[in-house]
mmCIF file of C-alpha atoms in Angstrom:
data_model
loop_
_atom_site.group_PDB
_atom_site.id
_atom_site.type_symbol
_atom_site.label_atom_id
_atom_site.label_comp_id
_atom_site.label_asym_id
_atom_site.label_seq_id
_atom_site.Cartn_x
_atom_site.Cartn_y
_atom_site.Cartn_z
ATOM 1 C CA UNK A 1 -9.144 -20.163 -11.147
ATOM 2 C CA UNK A 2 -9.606 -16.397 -8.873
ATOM 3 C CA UNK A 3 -10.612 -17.870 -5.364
ATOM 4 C CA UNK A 4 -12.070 -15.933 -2.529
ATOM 5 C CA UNK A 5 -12.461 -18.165 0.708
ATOM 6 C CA UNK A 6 -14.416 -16.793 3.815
ATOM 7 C CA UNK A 7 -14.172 -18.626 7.375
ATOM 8 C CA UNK A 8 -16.963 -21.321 6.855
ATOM 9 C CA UNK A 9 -18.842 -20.050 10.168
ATOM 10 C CA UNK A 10 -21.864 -20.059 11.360
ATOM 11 C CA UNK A 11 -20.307 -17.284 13.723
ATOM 12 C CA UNK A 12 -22.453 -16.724 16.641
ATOM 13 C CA UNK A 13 -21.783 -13.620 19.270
ATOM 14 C CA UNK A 14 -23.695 -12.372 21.935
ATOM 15 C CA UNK A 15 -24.987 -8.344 21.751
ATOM 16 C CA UNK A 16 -22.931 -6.028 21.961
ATOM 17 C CA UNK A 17 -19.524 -7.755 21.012
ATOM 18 C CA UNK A 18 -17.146 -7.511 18.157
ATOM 19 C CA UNK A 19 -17.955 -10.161 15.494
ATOM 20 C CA UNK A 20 -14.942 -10.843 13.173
ATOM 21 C CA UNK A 21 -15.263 -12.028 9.081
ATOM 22 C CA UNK A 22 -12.204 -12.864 7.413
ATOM 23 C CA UNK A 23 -11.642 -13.592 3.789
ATOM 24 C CA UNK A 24 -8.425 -14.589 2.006
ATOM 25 C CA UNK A 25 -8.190 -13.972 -2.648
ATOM 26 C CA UNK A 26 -5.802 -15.730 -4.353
ATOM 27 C CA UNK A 27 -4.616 -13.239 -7.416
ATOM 28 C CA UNK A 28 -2.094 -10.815 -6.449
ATOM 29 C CA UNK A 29 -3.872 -8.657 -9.045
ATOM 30 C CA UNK A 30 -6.906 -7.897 -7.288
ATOM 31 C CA UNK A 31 -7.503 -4.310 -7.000
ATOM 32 C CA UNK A 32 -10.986 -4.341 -5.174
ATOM 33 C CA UNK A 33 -12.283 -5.462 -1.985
ATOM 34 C CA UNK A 34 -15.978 -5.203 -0.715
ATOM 35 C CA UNK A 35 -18.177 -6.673 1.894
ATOM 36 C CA UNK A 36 -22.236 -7.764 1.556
ATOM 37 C CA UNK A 37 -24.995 -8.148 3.689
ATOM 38 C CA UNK A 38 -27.440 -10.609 2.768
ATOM 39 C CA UNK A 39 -30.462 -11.200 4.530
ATOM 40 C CA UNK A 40 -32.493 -14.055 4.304
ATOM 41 C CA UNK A 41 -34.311 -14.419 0.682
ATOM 42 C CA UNK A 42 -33.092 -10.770 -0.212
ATOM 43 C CA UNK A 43 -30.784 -9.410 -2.791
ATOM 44 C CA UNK A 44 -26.922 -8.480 -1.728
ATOM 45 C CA UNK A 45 -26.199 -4.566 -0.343
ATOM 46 C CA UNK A 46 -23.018 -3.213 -0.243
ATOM 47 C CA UNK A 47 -21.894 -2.325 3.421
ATOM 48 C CA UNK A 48 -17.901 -1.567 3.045
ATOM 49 C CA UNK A 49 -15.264 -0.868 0.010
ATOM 50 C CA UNK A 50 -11.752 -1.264 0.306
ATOM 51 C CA UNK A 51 -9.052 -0.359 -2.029
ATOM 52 C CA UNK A 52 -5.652 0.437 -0.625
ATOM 53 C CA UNK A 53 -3.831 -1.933 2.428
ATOM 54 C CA UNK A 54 -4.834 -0.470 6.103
ATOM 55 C CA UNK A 55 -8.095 0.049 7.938
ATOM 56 C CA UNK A 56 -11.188 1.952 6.324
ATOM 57 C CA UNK A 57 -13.802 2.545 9.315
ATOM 58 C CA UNK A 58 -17.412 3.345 8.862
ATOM 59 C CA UNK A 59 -19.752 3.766 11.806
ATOM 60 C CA UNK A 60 -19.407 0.324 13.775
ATOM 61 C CA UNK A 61 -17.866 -1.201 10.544
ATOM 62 C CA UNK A 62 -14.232 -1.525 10.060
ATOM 63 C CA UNK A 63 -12.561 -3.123 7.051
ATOM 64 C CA UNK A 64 -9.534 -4.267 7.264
ATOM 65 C CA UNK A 65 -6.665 -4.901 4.078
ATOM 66 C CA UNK A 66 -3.178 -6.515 4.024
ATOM 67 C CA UNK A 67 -2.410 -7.523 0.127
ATOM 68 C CA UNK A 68 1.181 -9.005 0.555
ATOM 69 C CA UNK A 69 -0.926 -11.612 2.684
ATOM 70 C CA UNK A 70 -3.978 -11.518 0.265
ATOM 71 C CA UNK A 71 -5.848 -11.372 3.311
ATOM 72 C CA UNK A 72 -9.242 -8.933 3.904
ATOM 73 C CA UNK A 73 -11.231 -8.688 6.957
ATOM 74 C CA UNK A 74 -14.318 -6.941 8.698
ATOM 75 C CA UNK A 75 -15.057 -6.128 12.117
ATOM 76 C CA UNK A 76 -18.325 -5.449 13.422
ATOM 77 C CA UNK A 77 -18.000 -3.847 16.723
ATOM 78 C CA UNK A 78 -21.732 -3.509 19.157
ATOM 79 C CA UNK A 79 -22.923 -6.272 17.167
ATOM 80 C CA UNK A 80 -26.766 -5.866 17.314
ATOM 81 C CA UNK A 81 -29.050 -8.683 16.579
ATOM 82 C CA UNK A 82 -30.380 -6.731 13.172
ATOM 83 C CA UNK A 83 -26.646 -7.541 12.167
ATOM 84 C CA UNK A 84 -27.507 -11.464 11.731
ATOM 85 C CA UNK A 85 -27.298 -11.969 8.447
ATOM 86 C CA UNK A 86 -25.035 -13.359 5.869
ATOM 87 C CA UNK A 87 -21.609 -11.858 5.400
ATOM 88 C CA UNK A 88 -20.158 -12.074 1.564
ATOM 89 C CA UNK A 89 -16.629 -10.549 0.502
ATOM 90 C CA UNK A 90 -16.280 -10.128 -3.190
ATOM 91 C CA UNK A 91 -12.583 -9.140 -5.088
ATOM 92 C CA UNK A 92 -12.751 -7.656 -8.310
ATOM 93 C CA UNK A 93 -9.677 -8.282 -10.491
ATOM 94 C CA UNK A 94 -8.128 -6.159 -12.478
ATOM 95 C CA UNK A 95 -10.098 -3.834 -13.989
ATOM 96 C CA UNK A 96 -13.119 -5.449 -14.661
ATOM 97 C CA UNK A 97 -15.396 -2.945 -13.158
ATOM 98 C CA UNK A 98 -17.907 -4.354 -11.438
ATOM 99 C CA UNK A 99 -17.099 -7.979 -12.144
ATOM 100 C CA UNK A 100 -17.266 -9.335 -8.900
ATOM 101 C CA UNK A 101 -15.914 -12.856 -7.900
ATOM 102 C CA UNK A 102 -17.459 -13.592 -4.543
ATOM 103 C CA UNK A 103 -16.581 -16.325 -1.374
ATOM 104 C CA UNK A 104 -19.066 -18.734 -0.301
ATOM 105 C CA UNK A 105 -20.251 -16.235 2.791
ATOM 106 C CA UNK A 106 -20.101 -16.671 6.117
ATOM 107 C CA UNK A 107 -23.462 -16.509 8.635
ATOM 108 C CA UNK A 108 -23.367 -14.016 11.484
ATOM 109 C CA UNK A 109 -25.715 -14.539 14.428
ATOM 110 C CA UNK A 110 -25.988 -12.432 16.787
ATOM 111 C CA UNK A 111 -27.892 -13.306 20.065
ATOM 112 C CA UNK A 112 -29.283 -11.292 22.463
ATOM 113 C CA UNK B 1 -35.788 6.952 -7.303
ATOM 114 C CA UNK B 2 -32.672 5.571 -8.947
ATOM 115 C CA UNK B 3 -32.501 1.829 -9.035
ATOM 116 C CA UNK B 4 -32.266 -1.475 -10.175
ATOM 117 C CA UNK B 5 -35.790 -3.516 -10.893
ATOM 118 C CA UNK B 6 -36.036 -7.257 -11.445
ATOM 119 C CA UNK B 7 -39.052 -9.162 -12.904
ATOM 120 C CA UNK B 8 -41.044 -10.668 -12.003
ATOM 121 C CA UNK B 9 -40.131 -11.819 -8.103
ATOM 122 C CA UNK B 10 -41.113 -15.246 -7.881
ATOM 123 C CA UNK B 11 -41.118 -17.649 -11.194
ATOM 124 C CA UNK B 12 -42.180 -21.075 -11.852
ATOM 125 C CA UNK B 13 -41.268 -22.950 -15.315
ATOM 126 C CA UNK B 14 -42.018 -26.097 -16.443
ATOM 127 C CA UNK B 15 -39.646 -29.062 -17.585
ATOM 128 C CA UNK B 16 -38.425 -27.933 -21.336
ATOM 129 C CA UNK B 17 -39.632 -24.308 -21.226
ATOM 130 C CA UNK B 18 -37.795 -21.069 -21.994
ATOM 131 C CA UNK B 19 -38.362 -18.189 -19.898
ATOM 132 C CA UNK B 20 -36.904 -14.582 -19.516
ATOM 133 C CA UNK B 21 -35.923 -12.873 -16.371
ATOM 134 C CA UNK B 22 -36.395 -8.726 -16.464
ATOM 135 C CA UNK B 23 -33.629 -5.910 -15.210
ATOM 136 C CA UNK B 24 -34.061 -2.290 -15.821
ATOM 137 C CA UNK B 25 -31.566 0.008 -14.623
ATOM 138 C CA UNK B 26 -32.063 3.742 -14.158
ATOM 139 C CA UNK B 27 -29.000 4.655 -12.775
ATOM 140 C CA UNK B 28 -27.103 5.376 -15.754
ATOM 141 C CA UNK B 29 -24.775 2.533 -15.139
ATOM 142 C CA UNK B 30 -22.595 0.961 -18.334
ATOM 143 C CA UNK B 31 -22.096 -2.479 -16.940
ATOM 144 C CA UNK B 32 -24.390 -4.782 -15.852
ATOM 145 C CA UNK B 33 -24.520 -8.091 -14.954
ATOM 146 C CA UNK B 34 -26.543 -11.223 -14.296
ATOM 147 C CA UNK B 35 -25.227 -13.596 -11.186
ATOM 148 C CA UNK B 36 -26.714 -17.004 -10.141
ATOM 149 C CA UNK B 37 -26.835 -17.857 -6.348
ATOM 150 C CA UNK B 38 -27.031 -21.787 -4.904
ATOM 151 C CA UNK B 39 -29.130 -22.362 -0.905
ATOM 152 C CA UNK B 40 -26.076 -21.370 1.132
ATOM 153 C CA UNK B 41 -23.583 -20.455 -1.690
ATOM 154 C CA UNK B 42 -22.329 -17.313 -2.982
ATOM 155 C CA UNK B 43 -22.854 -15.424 -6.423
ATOM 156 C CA UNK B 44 -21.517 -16.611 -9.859
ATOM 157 C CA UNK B 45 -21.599 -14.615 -12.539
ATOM 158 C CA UNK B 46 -23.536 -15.923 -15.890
ATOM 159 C CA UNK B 47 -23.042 -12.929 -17.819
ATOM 160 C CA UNK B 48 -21.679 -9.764 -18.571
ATOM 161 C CA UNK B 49 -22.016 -6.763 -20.339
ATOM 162 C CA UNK B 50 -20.090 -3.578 -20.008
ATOM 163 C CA UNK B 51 -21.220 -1.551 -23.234
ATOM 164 C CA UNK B 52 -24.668 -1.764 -25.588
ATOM 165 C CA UNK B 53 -24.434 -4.657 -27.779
ATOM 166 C CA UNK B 54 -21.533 -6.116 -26.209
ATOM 167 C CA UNK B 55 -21.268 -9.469 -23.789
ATOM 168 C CA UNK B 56 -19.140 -12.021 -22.385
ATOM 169 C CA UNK B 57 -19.906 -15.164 -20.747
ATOM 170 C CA UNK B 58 -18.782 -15.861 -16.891
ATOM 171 C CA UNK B 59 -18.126 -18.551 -15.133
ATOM 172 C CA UNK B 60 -22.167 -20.808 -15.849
ATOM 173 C CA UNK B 61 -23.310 -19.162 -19.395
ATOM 174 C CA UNK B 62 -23.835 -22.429 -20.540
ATOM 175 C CA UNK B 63 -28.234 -22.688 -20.650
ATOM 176 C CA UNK B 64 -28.213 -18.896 -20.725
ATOM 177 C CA UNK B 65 -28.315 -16.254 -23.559
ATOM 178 C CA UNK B 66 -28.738 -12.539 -23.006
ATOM 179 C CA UNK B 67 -29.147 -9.301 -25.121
ATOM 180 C CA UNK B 68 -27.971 -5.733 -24.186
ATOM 181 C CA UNK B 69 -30.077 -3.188 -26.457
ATOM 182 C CA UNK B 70 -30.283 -0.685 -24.851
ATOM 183 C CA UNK B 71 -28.462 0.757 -21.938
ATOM 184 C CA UNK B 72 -30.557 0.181 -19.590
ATOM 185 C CA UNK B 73 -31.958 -3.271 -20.135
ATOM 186 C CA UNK B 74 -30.332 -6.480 -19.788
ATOM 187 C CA UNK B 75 -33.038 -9.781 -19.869
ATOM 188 C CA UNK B 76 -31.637 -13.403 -18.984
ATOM 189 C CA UNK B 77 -32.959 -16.084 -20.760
ATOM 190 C CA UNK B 78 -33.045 -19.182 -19.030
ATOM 191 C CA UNK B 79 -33.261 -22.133 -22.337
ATOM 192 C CA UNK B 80 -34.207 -25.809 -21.831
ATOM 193 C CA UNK B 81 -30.535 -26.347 -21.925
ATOM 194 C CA UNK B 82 -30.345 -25.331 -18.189
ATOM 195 C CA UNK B 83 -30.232 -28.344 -16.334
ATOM 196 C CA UNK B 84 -30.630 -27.572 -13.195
ATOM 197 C CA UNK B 85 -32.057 -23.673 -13.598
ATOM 198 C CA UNK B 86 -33.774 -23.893 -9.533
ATOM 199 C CA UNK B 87 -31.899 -20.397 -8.211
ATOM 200 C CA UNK B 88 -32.019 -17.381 -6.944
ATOM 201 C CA UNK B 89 -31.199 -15.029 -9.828
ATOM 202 C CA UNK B 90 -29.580 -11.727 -9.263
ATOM 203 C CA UNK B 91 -29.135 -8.742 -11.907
ATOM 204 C CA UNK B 92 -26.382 -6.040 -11.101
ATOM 205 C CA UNK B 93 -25.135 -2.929 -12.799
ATOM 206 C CA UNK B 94 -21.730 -0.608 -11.967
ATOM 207 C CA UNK B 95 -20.502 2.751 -12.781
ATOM 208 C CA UNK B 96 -17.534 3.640 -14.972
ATOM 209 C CA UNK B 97 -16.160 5.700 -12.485
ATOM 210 C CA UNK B 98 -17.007 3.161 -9.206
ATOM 211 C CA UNK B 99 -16.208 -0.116 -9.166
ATOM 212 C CA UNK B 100 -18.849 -1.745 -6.554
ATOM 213 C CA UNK B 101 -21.751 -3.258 -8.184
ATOM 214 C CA UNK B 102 -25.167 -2.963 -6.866
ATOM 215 C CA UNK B 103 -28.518 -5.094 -6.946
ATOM 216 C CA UNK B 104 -31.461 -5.507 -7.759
ATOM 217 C CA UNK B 105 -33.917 -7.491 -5.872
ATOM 218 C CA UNK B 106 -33.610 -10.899 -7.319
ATOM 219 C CA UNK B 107 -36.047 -13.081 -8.951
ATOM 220 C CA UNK B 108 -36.335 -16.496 -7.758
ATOM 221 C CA UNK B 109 -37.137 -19.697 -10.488
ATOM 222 C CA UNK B 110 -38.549 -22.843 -9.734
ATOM 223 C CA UNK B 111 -38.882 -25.939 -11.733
ATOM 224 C CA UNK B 112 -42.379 -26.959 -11.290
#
């Protein structure tokens, strides 16, 4: 069974800091990493894609890769309270495209 | 405007009926794919399909049947076999070329 596994949160952090989502896959084959937002009662949108180990940064979003640990990450830095929302990471394997398998999410509040 | 549209929004079935959940794609995409999501869980996928006339099961097909006739239509039946068919259902299609997936707005069933 292809696990992902996000840090069970809630994860509250005041304006204007760095809020930090981790998420750890447990095939060595995965090939794809992405991050969600999900507001309340509305659909999944992608905010970050990762393929290759290091650091992919857009705008205040940084995504963060290490496959030997099987380990992916994302860092929200001048967290703004239109940033609460719920935080999924989805792997694909192989090369099913678009076949996500997707953790449990993780709730980000962030209070003024 | 490119997109993915779900049908209706909000739908209410009663104990023993079959009903069909709409997703039209305009974006050209080969794949698409139907996901189920749980109050405070993630996405799991119910089905698949990558070409016209072609699916496979995922993880919960079991109380759902699909068809993929055309390219950019993929309808979810949800049978009386679904036990427990209360969810927030989410249709997705991906690109060939790209491997994220994006979504639709959802349609959310209740049991009534």
């Amino acid at each position: 069974q292809k696990e992902v596994e996000q840090n069970s949160g809630p994860l509250s952090v005041p304006e204007g800091a760095i809020a930090s989502l981790n998420c750890t896959y447990s095939d060595r084959g995965s090939q794809s990493f992405f991050w969600y937002r999900q507001y309340s009662g509305k659909s999944p949108e992608l905010i970050m894609s990762i393929y290759s180990n290091g650091d992919k940064e857009d705008g205040r979003f940084t995504a963060q890769l290490n496959k030997a640990s099987q380990y992916v990450s994302l860092l929200i830095r001048d967290s703004q309270p239109s940033d609460s929302a719920t935080y999924l990471c989805a792997v694909i394997y192989g090369t099913s495209y678009g076949k996500l398998t997707f953790g449990q999410g993780t709730i980000l509040t962030v209070h003024p | 405007d490119g997109g993915i549209t779900q049908s209706p929004k909000y739908l209410f079935r009663k104990e023993g009926q079959n009903v069909t959940l709409s997703c039209e794609q305009n974006l050209n995409h080969d794949a698409m794919y139907w996901y189920r999501q749980d109050p405070g869980q993630g996405l799991r996928l119910i089905y698949y399909s990558q070409i016209v006339n072609d699916f496979q099961k995922g993880d919960i097909a079991e109380g759902y049947s699909v068809s993929r006739e055309k390219k950019e239509s993929f309808p979810l039946t949800v049978t009386s076999a679904q036990k427990n068919p209360t969810a927030f259902y989410l249709c997705a299609s991906s690109d060939r070329a790209l491997t994220e997936a994006f979504f639709g707005q959802g349609t959310r069933l209740t049991v009534v």
